């Protein structure tokens, strides 16, 4: 078919735009992805033990944006799910005894680990004031050690953040911008949910079904295992392209340095637990802030939506600097470099008859939650409509 619009990437950014184009214009749309599946990093599948597993790490949907929820909830079926995370802490050096406590740090965390008498928000504030009385506690902070110690004190910093940050970023907090640990929440109450957004959901039949339905439209064709960088010459005549892949790959021939990313590696194992409702660990996600193990967390997928199976599938996550790009590394050097790519993107977007839009976490070099990726796509769509450059395609 002759196509009017090419969408590179079948994650949320590309799939939401494809759907909006299909429903609101006459455009014939081709969605390509270099992977052999749709869904981008949200892709999931049911494994040989009947357990739904996310290929690229656990994904919990949460949002404050009603418009995002109104849009996405009409694809697939969703049900409420409040996510909780426990951290495995070794309270005494050189001793193998461990405790599982809630994160983000809340009243229960302090009770279980440091002081059983902490009951109220007032107790909590007093306890934290005492913990932080001998440290610098007003900014501007030079790094993430200072910003974390100022809020949490040294004990929590050492038990929860110091080594975890090293495992995740290959840097200790004193070598990371203060903003990294400034974003970590701290609760003065007993709310031990991982997120506090009013809308917290999981798709009952998985994310992949949500994508199946998003892309199920007579004007949309999907081509998987198709790498834009290898086949871009085939698409020269396309009027409108939305690119949701890595921006440094798009402009690879311009000789700029490549952008830096952290990557993840997954190690899964299956345990015969014999009973359909038996589980292995005390929460779906257990964070591992200690140096005793090299992985950052273990996910037990069976626990999401209380799935039943005589087996349990667990996945350990290792952070590394090589492999597929997952998390942008937001330091000065990378952000300066990204702004050079951004300038190239602005020029490319303006080229006559080659409207190329750069959308999503890889094209914008920015960590986005799913709701932000969906929200960005909705916002861009509105903006394009207002600017009127889709005129030729709009019905
Ligand atoms: P992607 O999903 O990455 O989609 C981009 C697609 O483009 C990919 O499929 C890729 O294969 C394709 N592509 C790239 N280059 C090319 C090319 N050259 N040719 C063709 N195709 C190409 N968000 C939450 O809200 N809650 C969570 O709990 C959560 N957990 C996460 C856990 C992990 C481990 C990670 C990494 C992310 C998590 N996220 C979570 C974020 C979520 O994954 C993103 O918001 C979402 O993936 C963004 O969608 P996207 O379409 O922008 O990018
Ligand atoms: Na994705």
Short mmCIF file of N, CA and C and ligand atoms in Angstrom, two decimals, residues 7-15 32-43 56-63 83 194-195 207 211 223 225-230 243-246 249-250 262 264 266 297 317 324-327 359-364 366-374, ligand 1:
data_model
loop_
_atom_site.label_atom_id
_atom_site.label_comp_id
_atom_site.label_asym_id
_atom_site.label_seq_id
_atom_site.Cartn_x
_atom_site.Cartn_y
_atom_site.Cartn_z
N UNK A 7 5.01 5.34 11.36
CA UNK A 7 5.29 5.45 12.79
C UNK A 7 6.41 4.48 13.11
N UNK A 8 7.51 5.00 13.62
CA UNK A 8 8.64 4.14 13.98
C UNK A 8 8.57 3.86 15.48
N UNK A 9 8.28 2.61 15.83
CA UNK A 9 8.19 2.23 17.24
C UNK A 9 6.75 1.95 17.65
N UNK A 10 6.50 0.75 18.15
CA UNK A 10 5.14 0.34 18.54
C UNK A 10 4.96 0.33 20.05
N UNK A 11 5.67 1.21 20.77
CA UNK A 11 5.42 1.42 22.20
C UNK A 11 4.22 2.34 22.38
N UNK A 12 4.02 2.86 23.59
CA UNK A 12 2.87 3.73 23.82
C UNK A 12 2.93 4.99 22.96
N UNK A 13 4.11 5.59 22.84
CA UNK A 13 4.18 6.84 22.07
C UNK A 13 3.72 6.64 20.64
N UNK A 14 4.27 5.62 19.97
CA UNK A 14 3.92 5.37 18.57
C UNK A 14 2.50 4.85 18.41
N UNK A 15 2.08 3.95 19.30
CA UNK A 15 0.77 3.32 19.13
C UNK A 15 -0.38 4.30 19.38
N UNK A 32 6.12 0.49 12.22
CA UNK A 32 7.20 -0.51 12.20
C UNK A 32 7.88 -0.57 13.56
N UNK A 33 8.45 -1.72 13.87
CA UNK A 33 9.27 -1.84 15.08
C UNK A 33 10.41 -2.81 14.79
N UNK A 34 11.58 -2.51 15.31
CA UNK A 34 12.73 -3.39 15.08
C UNK A 34 12.59 -4.69 15.87
N UNK A 35 11.82 -4.66 16.94
CA UNK A 35 11.61 -5.89 17.70
C UNK A 35 10.56 -6.77 17.01
N UNK A 36 10.42 -8.02 17.48
CA UNK A 36 9.46 -8.92 16.84
C UNK A 36 8.11 -8.90 17.56
N UNK A 37 7.85 -7.83 18.33
CA UNK A 37 6.56 -7.72 19.02
C UNK A 37 6.17 -6.25 19.14
N UNK A 38 4.88 -6.01 19.36
CA UNK A 38 4.40 -4.66 19.63
C UNK A 38 4.53 -4.38 21.14
N UNK A 39 4.23 -3.14 21.56
CA UNK A 39 4.17 -2.84 22.99
C UNK A 39 5.41 -2.16 23.56
N UNK A 40 6.48 -2.09 22.77
CA UNK A 40 7.69 -1.45 23.28
C UNK A 40 8.13 -2.11 24.58
N UNK A 41 8.57 -1.31 25.53
CA UNK A 41 9.06 -1.87 26.79
C UNK A 41 7.95 -2.38 27.69
N UNK A 42 6.70 -2.17 27.30
CA UNK A 42 5.59 -2.64 28.13
C UNK A 42 5.14 -4.04 27.74
N UNK A 43 5.77 -4.61 26.73
CA UNK A 43 5.36 -5.92 26.21
C UNK A 43 5.35 -6.99 27.31
N UNK A 56 10.42 -6.66 29.77
CA UNK A 56 11.40 -5.62 30.09
C UNK A 56 11.18 -5.04 31.48
N UNK A 57 10.78 -5.86 32.43
CA UNK A 57 10.61 -5.38 33.80
C UNK A 57 9.16 -5.04 34.12
N UNK A 58 8.81 -5.17 35.41
CA UNK A 58 7.44 -4.95 35.87
C UNK A 58 6.96 -3.55 35.49
N UNK A 59 5.71 -3.44 35.04
CA UNK A 59 5.12 -2.15 34.67
C UNK A 59 3.81 -1.92 35.41
N UNK A 60 3.78 -0.88 36.23
CA UNK A 60 2.60 -0.52 37.00
C UNK A 60 2.06 0.79 36.46
N UNK A 61 0.80 0.78 36.07
CA UNK A 61 0.22 2.01 35.53
C UNK A 61 -0.33 2.87 36.67
N UNK A 62 0.04 4.13 36.67
CA UNK A 62 -0.51 5.07 37.66
C UNK A 62 -0.52 6.47 37.07
N UNK A 63 -1.56 7.23 37.35
CA UNK A 63 -1.62 8.57 36.78
C UNK A 63 -2.51 9.51 37.59
N UNK A 83 0.22 -0.88 44.06
CA UNK A 83 1.54 -1.52 44.11
C UNK A 83 2.22 -1.26 45.46
N UNK A 194 3.38 2.22 46.89
CA UNK A 194 4.55 2.73 46.17
C UNK A 194 4.22 4.03 45.45
N UNK A 195 2.99 4.13 44.95
CA UNK A 195 2.54 5.34 44.26
C UNK A 195 1.37 5.95 45.02
N UNK A 207 -0.60 -5.92 29.08
CA UNK A 207 -0.40 -4.72 28.25
C UNK A 207 -0.46 -5.05 26.77
N UNK A 211 -2.21 -2.97 23.51
CA UNK A 211 -1.59 -2.56 22.25
C UNK A 211 -2.26 -3.20 21.04
N UNK A 223 4.41 -3.69 10.73
CA UNK A 223 5.52 -4.51 10.23
C UNK A 223 6.56 -4.63 11.33
N UNK A 225 10.01 -6.60 13.28
CA UNK A 225 11.38 -6.97 12.89
C UNK A 225 11.87 -6.10 11.74
N UNK A 226 11.52 -4.84 11.77
CA UNK A 226 11.88 -3.91 10.70
C UNK A 226 12.59 -2.71 11.31
N UNK A 227 13.88 -2.63 11.08
CA UNK A 227 14.69 -1.56 11.68
C UNK A 227 14.74 -0.34 10.76
N UNK A 228 14.23 0.75 11.24
CA UNK A 228 14.20 1.99 10.45
C UNK A 228 15.59 2.38 9.96
N UNK A 229 16.59 2.18 10.81
CA UNK A 229 17.93 2.62 10.41
C UNK A 229 18.47 1.81 9.24
N UNK A 230 18.00 0.59 9.10
CA UNK A 230 18.45 -0.25 7.98
C UNK A 230 17.58 -0.03 6.74
N UNK A 243 8.85 9.48 14.77
CA UNK A 243 9.98 8.64 15.15
C UNK A 243 10.05 8.54 16.67
N UNK A 244 9.92 7.32 17.22
CA UNK A 244 9.98 7.16 18.68
C UNK A 244 11.20 6.33 19.11
N UNK A 245 12.16 6.15 18.21
CA UNK A 245 13.40 5.44 18.55
C UNK A 245 14.43 6.42 19.11
N UNK A 246 15.67 5.95 19.29
CA UNK A 246 16.72 6.80 19.88
C UNK A 246 17.17 7.91 18.93
N UNK A 249 20.57 7.69 17.30
CA UNK A 249 20.61 6.75 16.18
C UNK A 249 20.10 7.41 14.91
N UNK A 250 19.06 8.20 15.05
CA UNK A 250 18.48 8.87 13.88
C UNK A 250 19.51 9.77 13.21
N UNK A 262 21.75 4.03 30.93
CA UNK A 262 21.90 2.84 31.76
C UNK A 262 21.01 1.75 31.16
N UNK A 264 19.54 -2.52 31.52
CA UNK A 264 19.16 -3.54 32.50
C UNK A 264 19.39 -4.91 31.91
N UNK A 266 18.20 -8.99 32.75
CA UNK A 266 17.22 -9.75 33.52
C UNK A 266 17.67 -11.21 33.64
N UNK A 297 16.79 -5.59 42.26
CA UNK A 297 15.50 -5.99 42.79
C UNK A 297 15.09 -7.34 42.20
N UNK A 317 16.82 -8.15 38.50
CA UNK A 317 17.26 -7.07 37.61
C UNK A 317 18.66 -6.61 37.99
N UNK A 324 20.78 -2.67 25.78
CA UNK A 324 19.73 -1.80 25.24
C UNK A 324 19.54 -0.56 26.10
N UNK A 325 19.26 0.59 25.47
CA UNK A 325 19.08 1.81 26.26
C UNK A 325 17.78 1.79 27.09
N UNK A 326 17.87 2.00 28.40
CA UNK A 326 16.69 2.06 29.25
C UNK A 326 16.52 3.42 29.92
N UNK A 327 17.54 3.81 30.70
CA UNK A 327 17.41 5.04 31.46
C UNK A 327 18.44 6.07 30.99
N UNK A 359 9.19 11.75 19.17
CA UNK A 359 8.30 11.57 20.30
C UNK A 359 8.74 10.38 21.15
N UNK A 360 8.51 10.48 22.47
CA UNK A 360 8.73 9.32 23.33
C UNK A 360 10.05 9.37 24.09
N UNK A 361 10.26 8.34 24.90
CA UNK A 361 11.37 8.37 25.85
C UNK A 361 12.74 8.33 25.18
N UNK A 362 12.86 7.64 24.05
CA UNK A 362 14.15 7.53 23.39
C UNK A 362 14.45 8.74 22.51
N UNK A 363 13.41 9.25 21.84
CA UNK A 363 13.60 10.40 20.96
C UNK A 363 13.77 11.69 21.75
N UNK A 364 13.21 11.72 22.98
CA UNK A 364 13.33 12.93 23.81
C UNK A 364 14.36 12.78 24.92
N UNK A 366 14.49 11.16 27.73
CA UNK A 366 13.89 11.53 28.98
C UNK A 366 13.14 10.34 29.55
N UNK A 367 13.33 10.06 30.84
CA UNK A 367 12.55 8.98 31.43
C UNK A 367 11.08 9.39 31.47
N UNK A 368 10.22 8.57 30.93
CA UNK A 368 8.79 8.84 30.95
C UNK A 368 8.07 7.65 31.55
N UNK A 369 7.18 7.90 32.50
CA UNK A 369 6.26 6.85 32.90
C UNK A 369 5.26 6.62 31.76
N UNK A 370 4.57 5.49 31.82
CA UNK A 370 3.62 5.19 30.75
C UNK A 370 2.59 6.29 30.56
N UNK A 371 2.07 6.80 31.68
CA UNK A 371 1.03 7.83 31.54
C UNK A 371 1.59 9.11 30.92
N UNK A 372 2.87 9.38 31.18
CA UNK A 372 3.49 10.55 30.55
C UNK A 372 3.70 10.33 29.05
N UNK A 373 4.07 9.10 28.68
CA UNK A 373 4.24 8.80 27.26
C UNK A 373 2.89 8.94 26.54
N UNK A 374 1.84 8.40 27.15
CA UNK A 374 0.50 8.51 26.55
C UNK A 374 0.06 9.97 26.53
P1 LIG B 1 9.24 2.35 24.06
O1 LIG B 1 8.25 1.57 24.78
O2 LIG B 1 10.66 2.09 24.34
O3 LIG B 1 8.95 2.15 22.52
C1 LIG B 1 9.88 2.53 21.52
C2 LIG B 1 9.88 1.46 20.45
O4 LIG B 1 10.68 1.92 19.35
C3 LIG B 1 10.49 0.15 20.91
O5 LIG B 1 9.57 -0.90 20.71
C4 LIG B 1 11.71 -0.02 20.02
O6 LIG B 1 11.95 -1.36 19.65
C5 LIG B 1 11.33 0.81 18.81
N1 LIG B 1 12.50 1.24 18.05
C6 LIG B 1 13.64 1.80 18.52
N2 LIG B 1 14.51 2.02 17.51
C7 LIG B 1 13.91 1.57 16.39
C8 LIG B 1 14.31 1.49 15.02
N3 LIG B 1 15.54 1.93 14.62
N4 LIG B 1 13.47 0.98 14.11
C9 LIG B 1 12.24 0.52 14.50
N5 LIG B 1 11.81 0.56 15.78
C10 LIG B 1 12.64 1.07 16.71
N6 LIG B 1 6.33 3.28 33.44
C11 LIG B 1 5.27 3.30 34.29
O7 LIG B 1 4.37 4.13 34.14
N7 LIG B 1 5.19 2.41 35.33
C12 LIG B 1 6.16 1.48 35.55
O8 LIG B 1 6.06 0.69 36.49
C13 LIG B 1 7.27 1.44 34.66
N8 LIG B 1 8.25 0.54 34.85
C14 LIG B 1 9.30 0.54 34.02
C15 LIG B 1 10.31 -0.40 34.25
C16 LIG B 1 11.41 -0.43 33.43
C17 LIG B 1 12.47 -1.46 33.70
C18 LIG B 1 11.54 0.50 32.37
C19 LIG B 1 12.75 0.50 31.50
C20 LIG B 1 10.54 1.42 32.14
C21 LIG B 1 9.42 1.46 32.95
N9 LIG B 1 8.38 2.35 32.74
C22 LIG B 1 7.31 2.38 33.59
C23 LIG B 1 8.40 3.30 31.60
C24 LIG B 1 7.73 2.77 30.32
O9 LIG B 1 8.39 1.64 29.86
C25 LIG B 1 7.75 3.90 29.28
O10 LIG B 1 6.92 4.95 29.70
C26 LIG B 1 7.25 3.51 27.91
O11 LIG B 1 7.93 2.40 27.47
C27 LIG B 1 7.46 4.66 26.93
O12 LIG B 1 6.94 4.31 25.67
P2 LIG B 1 7.67 4.76 24.34
O13 LIG B 1 6.77 4.37 23.24
O14 LIG B 1 8.09 6.18 24.43
O15 LIG B 1 9.03 3.91 24.29
#
